[in-house]
């Protein structure tokens, strides 16, 4: 059955696609938006006011690199004034002196700092940026000195999976309250680089054992969240809690989407804030209602007892692999295309020469790049 449309509680605001790093695993779209297409300060402030009116309780400020927005302090202050919890997701590179302190004074609640590797060489290879690792360490120290809670985000793939124990030690050493071991999800630039990023099954199994042991050992000391790799899963995750169920995201130009990769479903049209109010988009948009609830589901989802657990999984992954956004997510063992996931893993492993050749990455850069094929 379908649930009534409830107010959203969470929002991901991608303030910009600009970024000092060029990470090959980035989930931003392959066609990145330039600065002249970003929504201006007044637009974001109006959107945040409407989000608070709509019921949003927490906003994740992301990008690209959100600290490249000169108005970030004003945006945080607006959300703080409305009682909305704010989490800044940052690469931690090139943040001006005093900026973290100003954000804390404006009411920022939390900072999530990404590390591409537990060691400098890995961070610099994956992000294609010399000196980035040391800058991140300094940013982490400044975050803690400002009294802000800190999460370390570790996007995991073939080139850093063996560093998972070192990520745990790094997060502990930096005084983080939380570590997110986030296996890469293949959208945007990550999909373009899938063959170079895909780990081996044995490495994934070792990773799971290491994380589970650390979660138990560090209980009450540091929280470790684990984002499982879809291609190795038995059942899919409920993407964003379910399509347009309790959260949404906004692209730098104000386009409002149910999830960060939704624009890859070319049959759907997504409205821009300003053309439509946020409330109208949430309640009335055809794209938001396309996969909301369960009535859209095909078999085996339609009669599955898990339909209100995973909400059909990821629509964008279904589009990428099955060619049909309404299909059962191929990550699910019940999907007729589940074997395709294993075939893609094996195909990637056969090209393992990418392991030692940084040139195998197509680094994230502003400018049109051919869309990935599957």
Coordinates of C-alpha atoms in Angstrom, one line a residue:
X1 CA 0.0 0.0 0.0
X2 CA 1.0 3.6 -0.4
X3 CA 1.7 5.9 2.6
X4 CA 0.4 9.5 2.7
X5 CA 3.0 12.1 1.7
X6 CA 4.6 13.2 4.9
X7 CA 6.8 16.3 5.3
X8 CA 10.5 15.8 4.5
X9 CA 12.9 15.9 7.5
X10 CA 16.2 15.9 5.7
X11 CA 17.8 17.8 2.8
X12 CA 21.1 17.6 1.0
X13 CA 22.1 21.0 -0.4
X14 CA 24.8 20.8 -3.1
X15 CA 25.8 24.5 -3.0
X16 CA 28.4 24.3 -5.8
X17 CA 30.1 21.8 -8.1
X18 CA 33.4 23.6 -7.7
X19 CA 36.0 21.7 -5.8
X20 CA 39.8 21.8 -5.3
X21 CA 40.0 18.0 -5.6
X22 CA 39.4 15.9 -8.6
X23 CA 38.3 12.6 -7.0
X24 CA 37.6 9.8 -9.5
X25 CA 34.8 8.3 -7.2
X26 CA 32.8 11.6 -7.0
X27 CA 29.0 11.0 -7.3
X28 CA 28.5 14.5 -8.8
X29 CA 27.1 14.4 -12.4
X30 CA 29.7 14.0 -15.1
X31 CA 28.5 17.3 -16.6
X32 CA 29.4 19.7 -13.7
X33 CA 27.8 23.1 -13.4
X34 CA 30.0 26.1 -13.5
X35 CA 29.9 28.9 -11.0
X36 CA 27.7 31.2 -13.2
X37 CA 24.9 28.6 -13.0
X38 CA 24.8 28.4 -9.2
X39 CA 21.8 29.8 -7.4
X40 CA 22.6 33.1 -5.7
X41 CA 22.5 33.9 -2.0
X42 CA 18.9 35.2 -2.0
X43 CA 17.8 32.0 -3.8
X44 CA 19.4 29.7 -1.2
X45 CA 18.1 31.8 1.7
X46 CA 14.6 31.7 0.3
X47 CA 14.8 27.9 -0.3
X48 CA 16.1 27.3 3.3
X49 CA 13.2 29.4 4.7
X50 CA 10.7 27.3 2.8
X51 CA 12.5 24.1 3.8
X52 CA 12.1 25.0 7.4
X53 CA 8.4 25.9 6.9
X54 CA 7.9 22.5 5.1
X55 CA 9.3 20.6 8.2
X56 CA 13.0 20.0 7.3
X57 CA 14.9 19.4 10.5
X58 CA 18.5 18.9 9.2
X59 CA 20.4 20.2 6.2
X60 CA 23.7 18.7 4.9
X61 CA 25.7 21.4 3.1
X62 CA 27.7 19.8 0.4
X63 CA 29.1 20.3 -3.1
X64 CA 31.7 20.1 -4.7
X65 CA 33.3 22.0 -1.9
X66 CA 30.7 24.2 0.0
X67 CA 33.4 26.4 1.6
X68 CA 34.1 27.9 -1.8
X69 CA 30.7 29.7 -1.4
X70 CA 31.6 33.2 0.0
X71 CA 28.1 33.4 1.5
X72 CA 28.3 30.1 3.5
X73 CA 28.3 31.8 6.9
X74 CA 25.1 33.7 6.0
X75 CA 23.5 30.4 4.8
X76 CA 24.4 28.6 8.1
X77 CA 23.1 31.6 10.1
X78 CA 19.8 31.4 8.3
X79 CA 19.3 27.7 9.1
X80 CA 20.5 28.1 12.7
X81 CA 18.0 30.9 13.2
X82 CA 15.2 28.6 12.0
X83 CA 16.4 25.8 14.4
X84 CA 17.6 23.5 11.6
X85 CA 20.5 21.2 12.3
X86 CA 23.4 21.9 9.9
X87 CA 26.2 19.5 8.8
X88 CA 29.0 20.8 6.6
X89 CA 30.4 18.1 4.3
X90 CA 33.9 19.3 3.3
X91 CA 37.1 18.2 1.6
X92 CA 38.9 20.3 4.2
X93 CA 41.4 21.8 1.7
X94 CA 41.9 25.5 1.3
X95 CA 39.6 26.7 4.0
X96 CA 40.7 30.3 5.0
X97 CA 42.0 31.1 8.5
X98 CA 39.1 31.9 10.8
X99 CA 36.4 30.5 8.5
X100 CA 35.7 27.4 10.7
X101 CA 35.4 29.6 13.8
X102 CA 33.0 32.0 11.9
X103 CA 30.8 29.1 10.9
X104 CA 30.8 27.8 14.5
X105 CA 29.8 31.3 15.7
X106 CA 27.0 31.4 13.1
X107 CA 25.5 28.2 14.5
X108 CA 27.0 25.3 12.5
X109 CA 26.3 22.1 14.3
X110 CA 28.7 19.5 12.8
X111 CA 31.5 19.0 10.3
X112 CA 32.0 15.9 8.1
X113 CA 35.5 15.8 6.7
X114 CA 36.5 13.5 3.9
X115 CA 39.8 11.6 3.6
X116 CA 40.6 9.9 0.3
X117 CA 43.2 7.8 2.0
X118 CA 44.6 7.1 5.4
X119 CA 48.0 8.1 4.2
X120 CA 49.2 11.1 2.2
X121 CA 50.2 9.2 -1.0
X122 CA 46.7 7.7 -1.3
X123 CA 44.9 10.9 -0.6
X124 CA 46.9 12.8 -3.2
X125 CA 46.6 10.0 -5.8
X126 CA 42.8 9.7 -5.6
X127 CA 42.1 13.4 -5.2
X128 CA 44.8 14.4 -7.7
X129 CA 46.0 17.1 -5.3
X130 CA 49.5 17.5 -3.8
X131 CA 49.6 18.4 -0.1
X132 CA 45.9 17.7 0.4
X133 CA 46.3 15.2 3.2
X134 CA 48.3 17.5 5.5
X135 CA 45.7 20.3 4.9
X136 CA 42.9 17.9 5.9
X137 CA 44.8 17.0 9.1
X138 CA 45.1 20.7 10.0
X139 CA 41.4 21.2 9.2
X140 CA 40.4 18.4 11.6
X141 CA 42.5 20.0 14.4
X142 CA 40.8 23.4 13.7
X143 CA 37.4 21.8 13.8
X144 CA 38.1 20.2 17.2
X145 CA 39.6 23.5 18.5
X146 CA 36.4 25.3 17.5
X147 CA 34.4 22.8 19.6
X148 CA 32.5 21.3 16.7
X149 CA 31.7 17.6 16.5
X150 CA 33.7 15.8 13.8
X151 CA 32.9 12.9 11.5
X152 CA 35.6 11.4 9.3
X153 CA 34.2 10.2 6.0
X154 CA 36.2 7.5 4.2
X155 CA 34.9 6.7 0.7
X156 CA 36.1 3.2 0.1
X157 CA 37.1 1.4 -3.2
X158 CA 39.8 -0.8 -4.6
X159 CA 42.6 1.7 -4.1
X160 CA 42.2 2.3 -0.4
X161 CA 40.2 -0.7 0.9
X162 CA 43.3 -2.2 2.6
X163 CA 43.6 1.0 4.6
X164 CA 40.4 0.5 6.5
X165 CA 42.3 -0.3 9.8
X166 CA 44.4 2.8 9.2
X167 CA 41.2 4.9 8.7
X168 CA 40.0 3.7 12.0
X169 CA 43.3 4.7 13.7
X170 CA 43.3 8.0 11.9
X171 CA 39.7 8.9 13.1
X172 CA 40.6 7.9 16.6
X173 CA 43.8 10.0 16.6
X174 CA 41.8 13.1 15.3
X175 CA 39.3 12.8 18.1
X176 CA 36.4 12.1 15.8
X177 CA 33.1 11.1 17.3
X178 CA 32.1 9.2 14.2
X179 CA 33.7 7.4 11.3
X180 CA 31.8 6.6 8.1
X181 CA 33.3 3.7 6.1
X182 CA 31.3 4.5 2.9
X183 CA 31.8 2.0 0.1
X184 CA 31.6 3.9 -3.2
X185 CA 28.2 4.0 -4.9
X186 CA 28.5 4.0 -8.7
X187 CA 26.9 7.2 -9.9
X188 CA 28.4 10.2 -11.8
X189 CA 32.2 10.1 -11.9
X190 CA 32.3 6.9 -9.9
X191 CA 30.3 5.1 -12.6
X192 CA 32.6 6.5 -15.3
X193 CA 35.5 5.0 -13.3
X194 CA 33.8 1.8 -12.1
X195 CA 36.3 -0.6 -13.6
X196 CA 39.2 1.2 -12.0
X197 CA 37.5 1.4 -8.6
X198 CA 35.8 -2.0 -8.2
X199 CA 37.3 -4.1 -5.4
X200 CA 37.7 -7.8 -5.3
X201 CA 35.2 -9.9 -3.3
X202 CA 37.8 -11.2 -0.9
X203 CA 38.8 -7.7 0.0
X204 CA 35.2 -6.7 0.7
X205 CA 34.8 -9.7 2.9
X206 CA 38.0 -8.8 4.9
X207 CA 36.7 -5.2 5.2
X208 CA 33.4 -6.3 6.7
X209 CA 35.2 -8.4 9.3
X210 CA 37.5 -5.5 10.2
X211 CA 34.6 -3.0 10.5
X212 CA 32.4 -5.4 12.6
X213 CA 35.3 -6.1 15.0
X214 CA 36.1 -2.4 15.4
X215 CA 32.4 -1.5 15.9
X216 CA 32.3 -3.8 18.8
X217 CA 35.7 -2.9 20.2
X218 CA 35.0 0.9 20.0
X219 CA 31.4 0.9 21.2
X220 CA 30.9 3.9 23.4
X221 CA 34.2 5.5 22.2
X222 CA 33.6 6.2 18.5
X223 CA 30.6 5.3 16.3
X224 CA 31.5 3.5 13.0
X225 CA 28.8 3.6 10.3
X226 CA 29.2 1.2 7.4
X227 CA 27.8 1.9 3.9
X228 CA 27.8 -1.5 2.2
X229 CA 28.8 -1.9 -1.4
X230 CA 25.7 -2.4 -3.5
X231 CA 27.4 -4.7 -6.1
X232 CA 28.3 -7.2 -3.4
X233 CA 24.9 -7.0 -1.6
X234 CA 22.1 -9.5 -1.2
X235 CA 19.4 -6.9 -0.7
X236 CA 19.4 -3.3 -1.7
X237 CA 19.5 -0.2 0.6
X238 CA 16.5 2.1 0.8
X239 CA 18.0 4.9 -1.2
X240 CA 17.6 8.3 0.6
X241 CA 15.1 6.4 2.9
X242 CA 12.9 5.7 -0.1
X243 CA 12.2 7.8 -3.2
X244 CA 10.8 11.2 -2.0
X245 CA 9.8 9.6 1.3
X246 CA 11.5 11.8 3.9
X247 CA 14.4 13.6 2.2
X248 CA 15.5 15.3 -1.0
X249 CA 18.5 17.1 -2.5
X250 CA 19.0 20.4 -4.4
X251 CA 21.6 20.9 -7.1
X252 CA 23.7 24.0 -7.4
X253 CA 21.3 25.6 -9.9
X254 CA 18.2 25.0 -7.7
X255 CA 17.0 21.9 -9.4
X256 CA 15.2 19.8 -6.7
X257 CA 15.7 16.0 -6.9
X258 CA 14.7 13.0 -4.8
X259 CA 18.4 11.9 -4.8
X260 CA 21.8 13.0 -6.0
X261 CA 21.7 10.8 -9.2
X262 CA 18.1 11.2 -10.1
X263 CA 18.8 13.3 -13.2
X264 CA 20.2 10.2 -14.9
X265 CA 16.6 9.1 -15.3
X266 CA 16.0 11.0 -18.5
X267 CA 12.3 10.2 -18.7
X268 CA 11.7 12.4 -15.7
X269 CA 11.6 16.2 -15.5
X270 CA 12.8 17.9 -12.3
X271 CA 11.5 21.3 -11.3
X272 CA 13.8 24.2 -10.3
X273 CA 13.2 26.1 -7.1
X274 CA 11.9 29.6 -7.9
X275 CA 9.8 28.2 -10.8
X276 CA 7.9 26.2 -8.3
X277 CA 7.7 26.5 -4.5
X278 CA 9.5 23.8 -2.5
X279 CA 6.2 22.6 -1.0
X280 CA 4.6 22.3 -4.5
X281 CA 7.7 20.3 -5.8
X282 CA 7.5 18.0 -2.8
X283 CA 3.8 17.3 -3.0
X284 CA 2.9 17.7 -6.7
X285 CA 5.9 17.1 -8.8
X286 CA 5.4 14.2 -11.2
X287 CA 9.0 13.2 -10.8
X288 CA 8.7 13.0 -7.0
X289 CA 5.6 11.0 -7.3
X290 CA 6.9 8.6 -9.9
X291 CA 8.4 6.1 -7.5
X292 CA 7.0 7.2 -4.2
X293 CA 5.4 4.5 -2.0
X294 CA 4.9 1.1 -3.5
X295 CA 2.1 1.3 -6.2
X296 CA 4.7 1.7 -9.0
X297 CA 6.5 -1.5 -8.2
X298 CA 6.9 -4.4 -10.6
X299 CA 7.3 -8.0 -9.6
X300 CA 9.1 -9.3 -7.6
X301 CA 9.0 -6.1 -5.6
X302 CA 5.2 -5.8 -5.8
X303 CA 4.6 -8.9 -3.7
X304 CA 7.8 -8.8 -1.6
X305 CA 7.7 -8.7 2.2
X306 CA 10.6 -6.3 2.1
X307 CA 8.9 -3.7 -0.1
X308 CA 8.5 -1.2 2.8
X309 CA 12.0 -1.9 4.1
X310 CA 14.1 -1.1 1.1
X311 CA 11.4 0.7 -0.9
X312 CA 12.6 -1.0 -4.1
X313 CA 16.2 0.0 -3.6
X314 CA 17.9 2.5 -5.9
X315 CA 16.0 3.8 -9.0
X316 CA 19.1 5.2 -10.5
X317 CA 21.0 1.9 -10.2
X318 CA 18.1 0.1 -11.8
X319 CA 18.2 2.7 -14.6
X320 CA 22.0 2.2 -15.0
X321 CA 22.1 -1.6 -15.0
X322 CA 18.6 -2.7 -16.1
X323 CA 17.8 0.2 -18.4
X324 CA 14.5 0.7 -16.6
X325 CA 14.1 2.9 -13.5
X326 CA 11.0 0.9 -12.4
X327 CA 12.9 -2.4 -12.4
X328 CA 13.9 -4.2 -9.3
X329 CA 17.2 -2.9 -8.1
X330 CA 19.8 -5.4 -9.5
X331 CA 21.5 -5.3 -6.1
X332 CA 18.6 -7.5 -4.8
X333 CA 19.1 -11.3 -5.0
X334 CA 15.5 -11.6 -6.2
X335 CA 16.2 -9.4 -9.3
X336 CA 16.4 -11.4 -12.5
X337 CA 19.4 -9.2 -13.3
X338 CA 21.2 -9.8 -10.0
X339 CA 23.9 -11.9 -11.8
X340 CA 24.7 -8.9 -13.8
X341 CA 26.3 -7.4 -10.7
X342 CA 28.7 -10.3 -10.3
X343 CA 29.5 -10.1 -14.0
X344 CA 30.4 -6.4 -13.6
X345 CA 32.6 -7.2 -10.7
X346 CA 34.5 -9.9 -12.7
X347 CA 34.8 -7.6 -15.7
X348 CA 36.4 -5.0 -13.5
X349 CA 38.8 -7.4 -11.9
X350 CA 40.0 -8.5 -15.4
X351 CA 41.2 -5.0 -15.9
X352 CA 43.2 -4.8 -12.7
X353 CA 46.1 -3.1 -14.5
X354 CA 44.3 0.1 -13.3
X355 CA 45.6 -0.7 -9.8
X356 CA 49.0 0.8 -10.4
X357 CA 48.3 3.3 -13.1
X358 CA 46.9 6.6 -11.8
X359 CA 46.2 7.5 -15.4
X360 CA 43.5 4.9 -15.4
X361 CA 41.2 7.3 -13.6
X362 CA 39.2 9.9 -15.4
X363 CA 39.6 12.6 -12.9
X364 CA 36.7 14.9 -12.0
X365 CA 36.9 18.2 -13.9
X366 CA 34.5 20.9 -14.9
X367 CA 33.7 20.4 -18.6
X368 CA 31.7 17.9 -20.6
X369 CA 32.8 14.3 -20.5
X370 CA 31.2 11.4 -22.4
X371 CA 28.6 9.7 -20.3
X372 CA 29.6 6.3 -18.9
X373 CA 28.3 3.1 -20.4
X374 CA 27.3 -0.1 -18.6

